[in-house]
Short mmCIF file of C-alpha atoms in Angstrom, two decimals:
data_model
loop_
_atom_site.label_atom_id
_atom_site.label_comp_id
_atom_site.label_asym_id
_atom_site.label_seq_id
_atom_site.Cartn_x
_atom_site.Cartn_y
_atom_site.Cartn_z
CA UNK A 52 0.00 0.00 0.00
CA UNK A 53 2.79 2.36 0.90
CA UNK A 54 4.68 1.35 -2.21
CA UNK A 55 1.62 2.11 -4.38
CA UNK A 56 1.16 5.48 -2.67
CA UNK A 57 4.79 6.33 -3.23
CA UNK A 58 4.44 5.47 -6.90
CA UNK A 59 1.42 7.74 -7.20
CA UNK A 60 3.19 10.60 -5.42
CA UNK A 61 6.16 10.15 -7.73
CA UNK A 62 3.87 10.14 -10.80
CA UNK A 63 2.05 13.24 -9.54
CA UNK A 64 5.34 14.96 -8.92
CA UNK A 65 6.55 14.13 -12.41
CA UNK A 66 3.25 15.25 -13.92
CA UNK A 67 3.31 18.50 -11.93
CA UNK A 68 6.92 19.10 -12.90
CA UNK A 69 6.09 18.53 -16.58
CA UNK A 70 3.05 20.78 -16.28
CA UNK A 71 5.10 23.48 -14.57
CA UNK A 72 7.72 23.22 -17.30
CA UNK A 73 4.99 23.49 -19.96
CA UNK A 74 3.49 26.50 -18.22
CA UNK A 75 6.88 28.19 -18.03
CA UNK A 76 7.55 27.40 -21.71
CA UNK A 77 4.11 28.72 -22.65
CA UNK A 78 4.76 31.87 -20.65
CA UNK A 79 8.08 32.36 -22.39
CA UNK A 80 6.46 31.79 -25.80
CA UNK A 81 3.64 34.16 -24.88
CA UNK A 82 6.14 36.80 -23.81
CA UNK A 83 8.10 36.28 -27.03
CA UNK A 84 4.88 36.47 -29.05
CA UNK A 85 3.94 39.67 -27.23
CA UNK A 86 7.33 41.15 -28.06
CA UNK A 87 7.00 40.14 -31.69
CA UNK A 88 3.47 41.55 -31.81
CA UNK A 89 4.76 44.81 -30.35
CA UNK A 90 7.51 44.93 -32.94
CA UNK A 91 5.00 44.18 -35.70
CA UNK A 92 2.64 46.85 -34.37
CA UNK A 93 5.51 49.34 -34.34
CA UNK A 94 6.40 48.41 -37.93
CA UNK A 95 2.76 48.76 -38.95
CA UNK A 96 2.52 52.12 -37.18
CA UNK A 97 5.67 53.37 -38.89
CA UNK A 98 4.35 52.11 -42.21
CA UNK A 99 1.01 53.82 -41.58
CA UNK A 100 2.71 57.09 -40.63
CA UNK A 101 4.96 56.89 -43.67
CA UNK A 102 1.93 56.24 -45.88
CA UNK A 103 0.06 59.16 -44.36
CA UNK A 104 3.12 61.38 -44.82
CA UNK A 105 3.44 60.23 -48.41
CA UNK A 106 -0.24 60.97 -49.05
CA UNK A 107 0.11 64.39 -47.40
CA UNK A 108 3.19 65.15 -49.49
CA UNK A 109 1.43 64.01 -52.66
CA UNK A 110 -1.62 66.11 -51.75
CA UNK A 111 0.60 69.13 -51.01
CA UNK A 112 2.47 68.62 -54.27
CA UNK A 113 -0.79 68.27 -56.17
CA UNK A 114 -2.13 71.45 -54.55
CA UNK A 115 1.14 73.24 -55.33
CA UNK A 116 0.99 72.18 -58.98
CA UNK A 117 -2.69 73.16 -59.18
CA UNK A 118 -1.84 76.61 -57.79
CA UNK A 119 0.92 77.01 -60.38
CA UNK A 120 -1.42 75.98 -63.20
CA UNK A 121 -4.11 78.40 -62.06
CA UNK A 122 -1.83 81.40 -61.44
CA UNK A 123 0.70 81.11 -64.27
CA UNK A 124 0.27 83.80 -66.95
CA UNK A 125 0.23 81.19 -69.69
CA UNK A 126 -2.77 79.34 -71.08
CA UNK A 127 -2.49 75.57 -70.64
CA UNK A 128 -4.74 73.01 -72.33
CA UNK A 129 -4.33 69.23 -72.10
CA UNK A 130 -6.15 66.54 -74.06
CA UNK A 131 -6.28 62.75 -73.94
CA UNK A 132 -5.14 60.59 -76.91
CA UNK A 133 -8.47 61.10 -78.74
CA UNK A 134 -8.52 64.89 -78.32
CA UNK A 135 -10.86 65.26 -75.35
CA UNK A 136 -9.95 68.24 -73.15
CA UNK A 137 -8.78 67.14 -69.69
CA UNK A 138 -7.17 70.36 -68.40
CA UNK A 139 -8.03 74.03 -68.97
CA UNK A 140 -6.47 76.62 -66.65
CA UNK A 141 -7.60 80.15 -65.76
CA UNK A 142 -5.34 81.92 -68.26
CA UNK A 143 -6.75 79.70 -71.01
CA UNK A 144 -10.20 80.80 -69.83
CA UNK A 145 -9.19 84.48 -70.00
CA UNK A 146 -7.63 84.19 -73.45
CA UNK A 147 -10.50 82.26 -75.03
CA UNK A 148 -13.44 83.66 -73.09
CA UNK A 149 -14.55 80.08 -72.36
CA UNK A 150 -14.83 78.46 -68.93
CA UNK A 151 -13.32 75.16 -67.85
CA UNK A 152 -16.78 73.77 -67.12
CA UNK A 153 -17.76 74.45 -70.75
CA UNK A 154 -14.81 72.67 -72.36
CA UNK A 155 -13.71 69.87 -70.01
CA UNK A 156 -14.77 66.51 -71.41
CA UNK A 157 -15.43 68.05 -74.83
CA UNK A 158 -13.53 67.58 -78.09
CA UNK A 159 -10.79 70.15 -78.69
CA UNK A 160 -11.85 70.89 -82.27
CA UNK A 161 -15.31 71.91 -81.06
CA UNK A 162 -13.82 75.13 -79.70
CA UNK A 163 -10.41 75.67 -81.30
CA UNK A 164 -8.79 75.42 -84.76
CA UNK A 165 -6.74 72.30 -85.44
CA UNK A 166 -3.61 73.79 -87.14
CA UNK A 167 -0.69 74.42 -84.75
CA UNK A 168 -2.49 72.71 -81.86
CA UNK A 169 -2.38 69.61 -79.65
CA UNK A 170 -4.39 67.74 -82.27
CA UNK A 171 -1.70 68.36 -84.87
CA UNK A 172 0.88 67.16 -82.35
CA UNK A 173 -1.10 63.97 -81.69
CA UNK A 174 -1.51 63.40 -85.43
CA UNK A 175 2.17 63.77 -86.38
CA UNK A 176 3.69 62.64 -83.09
CA UNK A 177 5.96 65.69 -82.87
CA UNK A 178 5.85 68.74 -80.58
CA UNK A 179 5.41 72.32 -81.82
CA UNK A 180 7.86 74.93 -80.52
CA UNK A 181 7.70 78.73 -80.63
CA UNK A 182 5.06 79.13 -83.34
CA UNK A 183 2.44 81.88 -83.65
CA UNK A 184 -1.26 81.65 -84.45
CA UNK A 185 -4.46 83.63 -83.89
CA UNK A 186 -7.48 82.65 -81.83
CA UNK A 187 -10.91 84.26 -82.10
CA UNK A 188 -12.29 84.60 -78.57
CA UNK A 189 -15.95 84.55 -77.57
CA UNK A 190 -16.16 88.36 -78.00
CA UNK A 191 -15.01 88.09 -81.61
CA UNK A 192 -11.60 89.56 -80.85
CA UNK A 193 -8.61 88.10 -82.69
CA UNK A 194 -5.91 87.21 -80.14
CA UNK A 195 -2.30 86.69 -81.28
CA UNK A 196 -0.78 83.68 -79.50
CA UNK A 197 2.64 82.12 -79.08
CA UNK A 198 2.17 78.33 -79.09
CA UNK A 199 4.19 75.30 -78.01
CA UNK A 200 2.98 71.71 -77.55
CA UNK A 201 4.28 68.46 -76.08
CA UNK A 202 3.28 64.79 -75.99
CA UNK A 203 2.34 63.30 -72.59
CA UNK A 204 3.20 59.77 -71.38
CA UNK A 205 2.19 57.73 -68.31
CA UNK A 206 4.62 55.86 -66.00
CA UNK A 207 4.67 52.85 -68.26
CA UNK A 208 5.67 54.99 -71.22
CA UNK A 209 2.30 54.80 -72.94
CA UNK A 210 0.92 57.90 -74.72
CA UNK A 211 -1.60 59.61 -72.42
CA UNK A 212 -2.33 62.77 -74.40
CA UNK A 213 -0.82 66.12 -75.36
CA UNK A 214 -0.29 69.52 -73.78
CA UNK A 215 -0.63 72.96 -75.41
CA UNK A 216 0.94 76.07 -73.90
CA UNK A 217 -0.26 79.41 -75.30
CA UNK A 218 0.96 82.90 -74.48
CA UNK A 219 -1.12 86.01 -75.19
CA UNK A 220 1.06 88.22 -77.43
CA UNK A 221 -1.38 91.17 -77.54
CA UNK A 222 0.72 93.45 -75.32
CA UNK A 223 3.89 92.46 -77.18
CA UNK A 224 2.28 93.15 -80.56
CA UNK A 225 1.04 96.52 -79.30
CA UNK A 226 4.54 97.45 -78.17
CA UNK A 227 5.91 96.23 -81.49
CA UNK A 228 3.44 98.44 -83.35
CA UNK A 229 4.24 101.42 -81.12
CA UNK A 230 7.95 100.90 -81.74
CA UNK A 231 7.38 100.86 -85.49
CA UNK A 232 5.23 103.97 -85.20
CA UNK A 233 7.94 105.62 -83.12
CA UNK A 234 10.52 104.85 -85.80
CA UNK A 235 8.16 106.15 -88.47
CA UNK A 236 7.51 109.30 -86.47
CA UNK A 237 11.24 109.87 -86.00
CA UNK A 238 11.83 109.53 -89.74
CA UNK A 239 8.81 111.72 -90.48
CA UNK A 240 10.09 114.32 -88.02
CA UNK A 241 13.44 114.48 -89.79
CA UNK A 242 11.68 114.82 -93.12
CA UNK A 243 9.35 117.51 -91.76
CA UNK A 244 12.26 119.52 -90.40
CA UNK A 245 14.01 119.29 -93.77
CA UNK A 246 10.83 120.25 -95.63
CA UNK A 247 10.22 123.18 -93.29
CA UNK A 248 13.75 124.44 -93.80
CA UNK A 249 13.64 124.04 -97.59
CA UNK A 250 10.10 125.36 -98.06
CA UNK A 251 9.62 128.15 -95.55
CA UNK A 252 12.32 130.49 -96.82
CA UNK A 253 11.16 130.55 -100.46
CA UNK A 254 7.55 130.50 -99.23
CA UNK A 255 8.15 133.67 -97.23
CA UNK A 256 9.63 135.27 -100.34
CA UNK A 257 6.63 134.25 -102.45
CA UNK A 258 4.19 135.63 -99.88
CA UNK A 259 6.13 138.87 -99.49
CA UNK A 260 6.49 139.59 -103.19
CA UNK A 261 2.88 138.58 -103.87
CA UNK A 262 1.73 141.00 -101.17
CA UNK A 263 3.75 143.83 -102.72
CA UNK A 264 2.44 142.92 -106.16
CA UNK A 265 -1.15 143.01 -104.92
CA UNK A 266 -0.72 146.57 -103.65
CA UNK A 267 0.64 147.70 -107.03
CA UNK A 268 -1.98 146.05 -109.23
CA UNK A 269 -5.09 147.89 -110.37
CA UNK A 270 -6.68 145.17 -112.51
CA UNK A 271 -9.24 143.26 -110.37
CA UNK A 272 -8.63 140.03 -112.30
CA UNK A 273 -4.91 140.20 -111.60
CA UNK A 274 -5.57 141.04 -107.95
CA UNK A 275 -7.76 137.92 -107.69
CA UNK A 276 -4.98 135.79 -109.15
CA UNK A 277 -2.44 137.21 -106.69
CA UNK A 278 -4.86 136.57 -103.81
CA UNK A 279 -5.00 132.91 -104.87
CA UNK A 280 -1.20 132.84 -104.74
CA UNK A 281 -1.28 134.30 -101.23
CA UNK A 282 -3.97 131.81 -100.15
CA UNK A 283 -1.96 128.89 -101.56
CA UNK A 284 1.15 130.08 -99.74
CA UNK A 285 -0.84 130.41 -96.50
CA UNK A 286 -2.23 126.89 -96.94
CA UNK A 287 1.25 125.52 -97.53
CA UNK A 288 2.59 127.33 -94.47
CA UNK A 289 -0.27 125.87 -92.41
CA UNK A 290 0.54 122.38 -93.71
CA UNK A 291 4.22 122.75 -92.80
CA UNK A 292 3.30 124.04 -89.32
CA UNK A 293 0.86 121.18 -88.79
CA UNK A 294 3.42 118.65 -89.95
CA UNK A 295 6.00 120.02 -87.53
CA UNK A 296 3.44 120.09 -84.70
CA UNK A 297 2.57 116.46 -85.33
CA UNK A 298 6.08 115.09 -85.76
CA UNK A 299 7.91 117.10 -83.09
CA UNK A 300 8.19 115.57 -79.65
CA UNK A 301 5.93 117.30 -77.14
CA UNK A 302 7.82 118.97 -74.30
CA UNK A 303 5.05 119.55 -71.78
CA UNK A 304 5.25 122.36 -69.25
CA UNK A 305 2.73 120.87 -66.85
CA UNK A 306 0.95 122.74 -64.08
CA UNK A 307 -2.46 122.62 -62.37
CA UNK A 308 -5.05 123.93 -64.83
CA UNK A 309 -8.68 124.81 -63.98
CA UNK A 310 -10.51 123.57 -67.05
CA UNK A 311 -13.30 126.15 -66.81
CA UNK A 312 -10.78 128.97 -67.19
CA UNK A 313 -8.98 127.09 -69.97
CA UNK A 314 -12.21 126.78 -71.97
CA UNK A 315 -13.08 130.44 -71.48
CA UNK A 316 -9.61 131.61 -72.56
CA UNK A 317 -9.62 129.32 -75.60
CA UNK A 318 -13.04 130.29 -76.91
CA UNK A 319 -13.48 133.95 -75.99
CA UNK A 320 -12.28 135.20 -79.40
CA UNK A 321 -14.11 132.61 -81.50
CA UNK A 322 -16.95 133.80 -83.72
CA UNK A 323 -20.15 131.84 -84.09
CA UNK A 324 -23.07 130.42 -82.13
CA UNK A 325 -21.13 128.82 -79.29
CA UNK A 326 -22.81 127.59 -76.10
CA UNK A 327 -20.74 126.88 -72.99
CA UNK A 328 -22.00 124.59 -70.24
CA UNK A 329 -19.31 124.99 -67.57
CA UNK A 330 -21.19 124.34 -64.33
CA UNK A 331 -18.38 122.11 -63.03
CA UNK A 332 -16.03 124.82 -61.76
CA UNK A 333 -13.61 122.82 -59.61
CA UNK A 334 -12.23 120.40 -62.20
CA UNK A 335 -8.46 120.83 -62.26
CA UNK A 336 -6.08 118.81 -64.41
CA UNK A 337 -2.30 118.75 -64.62
CA UNK A 338 -1.17 119.74 -68.08
CA UNK A 339 0.33 122.17 -70.52
CA UNK A 340 -2.12 125.00 -71.08
CA UNK A 341 -0.84 125.96 -74.53
CA UNK A 342 -1.11 122.46 -75.93
CA UNK A 343 -4.52 121.78 -74.37
CA UNK A 344 -5.85 125.08 -75.73
CA UNK A 345 -4.55 124.07 -79.17
CA UNK A 346 -6.39 120.74 -78.94
CA UNK A 347 -9.66 122.30 -77.76
CA UNK A 348 -9.54 125.11 -80.32
CA UNK A 349 -8.98 122.55 -83.06
CA UNK A 350 -12.09 120.61 -82.03
CA UNK A 351 -14.23 123.75 -81.82
CA UNK A 352 -13.07 125.03 -85.22
CA UNK A 353 -13.75 121.59 -86.73
CA UNK A 354 -17.24 121.66 -85.24
CA UNK A 355 -18.01 125.04 -86.79
CA UNK A 356 -16.68 123.84 -90.14
CA UNK A 357 -18.91 120.76 -89.90
CA UNK A 358 -22.15 122.62 -89.20
CA UNK A 359 -21.56 125.82 -91.21
CA UNK A 360 -22.20 129.45 -90.34
CA UNK A 361 -25.69 128.85 -88.99
CA UNK A 362 -24.76 125.81 -86.95
CA UNK A 363 -24.68 125.44 -83.19
CA UNK A 364 -21.65 124.29 -81.23
CA UNK A 365 -21.77 123.37 -77.56
CA UNK A 366 -18.90 122.84 -75.10
CA UNK A 367 -19.71 120.89 -71.94
CA UNK A 368 -17.47 120.29 -68.94
CA UNK A 369 -18.31 117.39 -66.61
CA UNK A 370 -16.64 115.01 -64.18
CA UNK A 371 -15.85 111.46 -65.31
CA UNK A 372 -17.98 108.52 -64.20
CA UNK A 373 -15.70 107.49 -61.31
CA UNK A 374 -14.79 111.03 -60.26
CA UNK A 375 -11.13 110.56 -61.23
CA UNK A 376 -11.26 112.33 -64.59
CA UNK A 377 -12.58 115.49 -66.21
CA UNK A 378 -14.45 115.29 -69.48
CA UNK A 379 -14.75 118.00 -72.13
CA UNK A 380 -17.19 117.50 -74.98
CA UNK A 381 -17.59 119.54 -78.15
CA UNK A 382 -20.90 118.93 -79.95
CA UNK A 383 -22.26 120.23 -83.24
CA UNK A 384 -25.52 119.87 -85.14
CA UNK A 385 -23.85 119.14 -88.46
CA UNK A 386 -24.38 116.18 -90.81
CA UNK A 387 -22.66 113.71 -88.50
CA UNK A 388 -19.90 111.22 -89.20
CA UNK A 389 -20.36 107.72 -90.61
CA UNK A 390 -19.00 104.73 -88.64
CA UNK A 391 -16.47 104.04 -91.41
CA UNK A 392 -15.02 107.55 -91.19
CA UNK A 393 -15.02 107.47 -87.37
CA UNK A 394 -12.57 104.55 -87.48
CA UNK A 395 -10.06 106.61 -89.51
CA UNK A 396 -10.74 110.14 -88.36
CA UNK A 397 -7.71 110.39 -86.02
CA UNK A 398 -5.34 108.85 -88.59
CA UNK A 399 -2.60 111.23 -89.79
CA UNK A 400 -3.25 112.76 -93.24
CA UNK A 401 -6.80 111.40 -93.40
CA UNK A 402 -9.27 114.16 -94.31
CA UNK A 403 -12.71 114.51 -95.88
CA UNK A 404 -12.21 118.20 -96.72
CA UNK A 405 -10.45 119.41 -99.84
CA UNK A 406 -8.66 122.17 -97.95
CA UNK A 407 -7.83 120.01 -94.94
CA UNK A 408 -4.35 118.72 -94.06
CA UNK A 409 -5.55 115.60 -92.28
CA UNK A 410 -3.35 116.43 -89.29
CA UNK A 411 -5.66 118.45 -87.03
CA UNK A 412 -7.35 115.56 -85.21
CA UNK A 413 -4.14 113.53 -85.24
CA UNK A 414 -2.46 116.41 -83.37
CA UNK A 415 -5.39 116.55 -80.92
CA UNK A 416 -4.99 112.83 -80.24
CA UNK A 417 -1.24 113.19 -79.74
CA UNK A 418 -1.67 116.08 -77.28
CA UNK A 419 -4.39 114.35 -75.27
CA UNK A 420 -2.51 111.05 -75.04
CA UNK A 421 0.64 112.92 -73.96
CA UNK A 422 -1.47 114.10 -71.00
CA UNK A 423 -2.43 110.45 -70.24
CA UNK A 424 -5.93 111.12 -71.50
CA UNK A 425 -8.07 109.83 -74.32
CA UNK A 426 -10.12 111.35 -77.13
CA UNK A 427 -12.95 109.82 -79.12
CA UNK A 428 -15.98 110.70 -81.20
CA UNK A 429 -19.63 109.67 -81.04
CA UNK A 430 -21.91 110.39 -83.97
CA UNK A 431 -24.79 109.20 -86.08
CA UNK A 432 -25.26 110.34 -89.68
CA UNK A 433 -27.49 113.43 -89.89
CA UNK A 434 -27.46 113.80 -86.10
CA UNK A 435 -24.34 115.84 -85.48
CA UNK A 436 -21.15 114.72 -83.77
CA UNK A 437 -19.65 114.95 -80.29
CA UNK A 438 -15.92 114.81 -79.64
CA UNK A 439 -14.80 113.94 -76.11
CA UNK A 440 -11.55 114.69 -74.31
CA UNK A 441 -11.05 112.91 -70.98
CA UNK A 442 -8.12 113.84 -68.73
CA UNK A 443 -7.04 112.60 -65.28
CA UNK A 444 -7.77 115.06 -62.48
CA UNK A 445 -4.91 116.70 -60.62
CA UNK A 446 -4.57 115.44 -57.04
#
């Protein structure tokens, strides 16, 4: 009995020892598993943080690129391989007059000409560099553009579309035209100075001798002929003076000028039915009084010539719409000016009168623009004409 009990105690002890060993081993494995789980969790956390950082960086980069596309002063249009518009930035909207919502998802050729475009690039598989073309915007204005294109590829190297970059050349073309005009004016000025020198001296002699001859002649027919000589000489002198006035550079002696006083001084000696509406007394501009009087007198004399001896001419002085400018208008009740003539009326040497030089209104325009102002005409045939001069107020 004791032997059997001893055997059972020994077996229990061995079983307990084995169980204890298993428990300890399980505890060690559990601890090791916990450590590995912690390491895995840390790796997963680092991976998650890295992924979030990568997404944030990609989002920031995407936002940065979007900001560049929307603020760059260059029109950018992208299409897919079949010519459907996928990108249309703000400058492209401004140039074309179209909105992105109107064109995205639409065929390129629905809105724009094919030559020198992304469609041509897709067709021939070659980019376009530094070419020029014109685009008619939604307002019917012809916009000169500098154009370059490029093919687009995805990460696998497959063709994904094409990109067109267009630059509005309007300002550049305007400067180019002004430069050419400046060169022309310089050459014309040299010619005018030469003409004045070569013509004025003999012209003075002709006028002087013709005047003496007129006093000596008794025959009315001969007197009439001499008067025509004198009139022709006077007309030629006026042409030379006008040519010099137009071609010479304006040297402005600017000072504050009350426009009401300027109008009164300019028109007080003029003959004819002239009405002055000068209720705005405090409009002061900065300018050269002599030149501005010349411009105003020219407009008033033109108005009287347009409506004849029995016509009515009215000068009105008002403030501009935003209160930053002064506006002078000279109106007549003459036959009016057709739209075709209005387009050319300020062009040098353009005239509708046989005795005109075609320089009067061109000189007016030059004087007004030298004062940072603008001049224009409004008229309907048979309803008279109104010429406007608008000048910035003196502050």
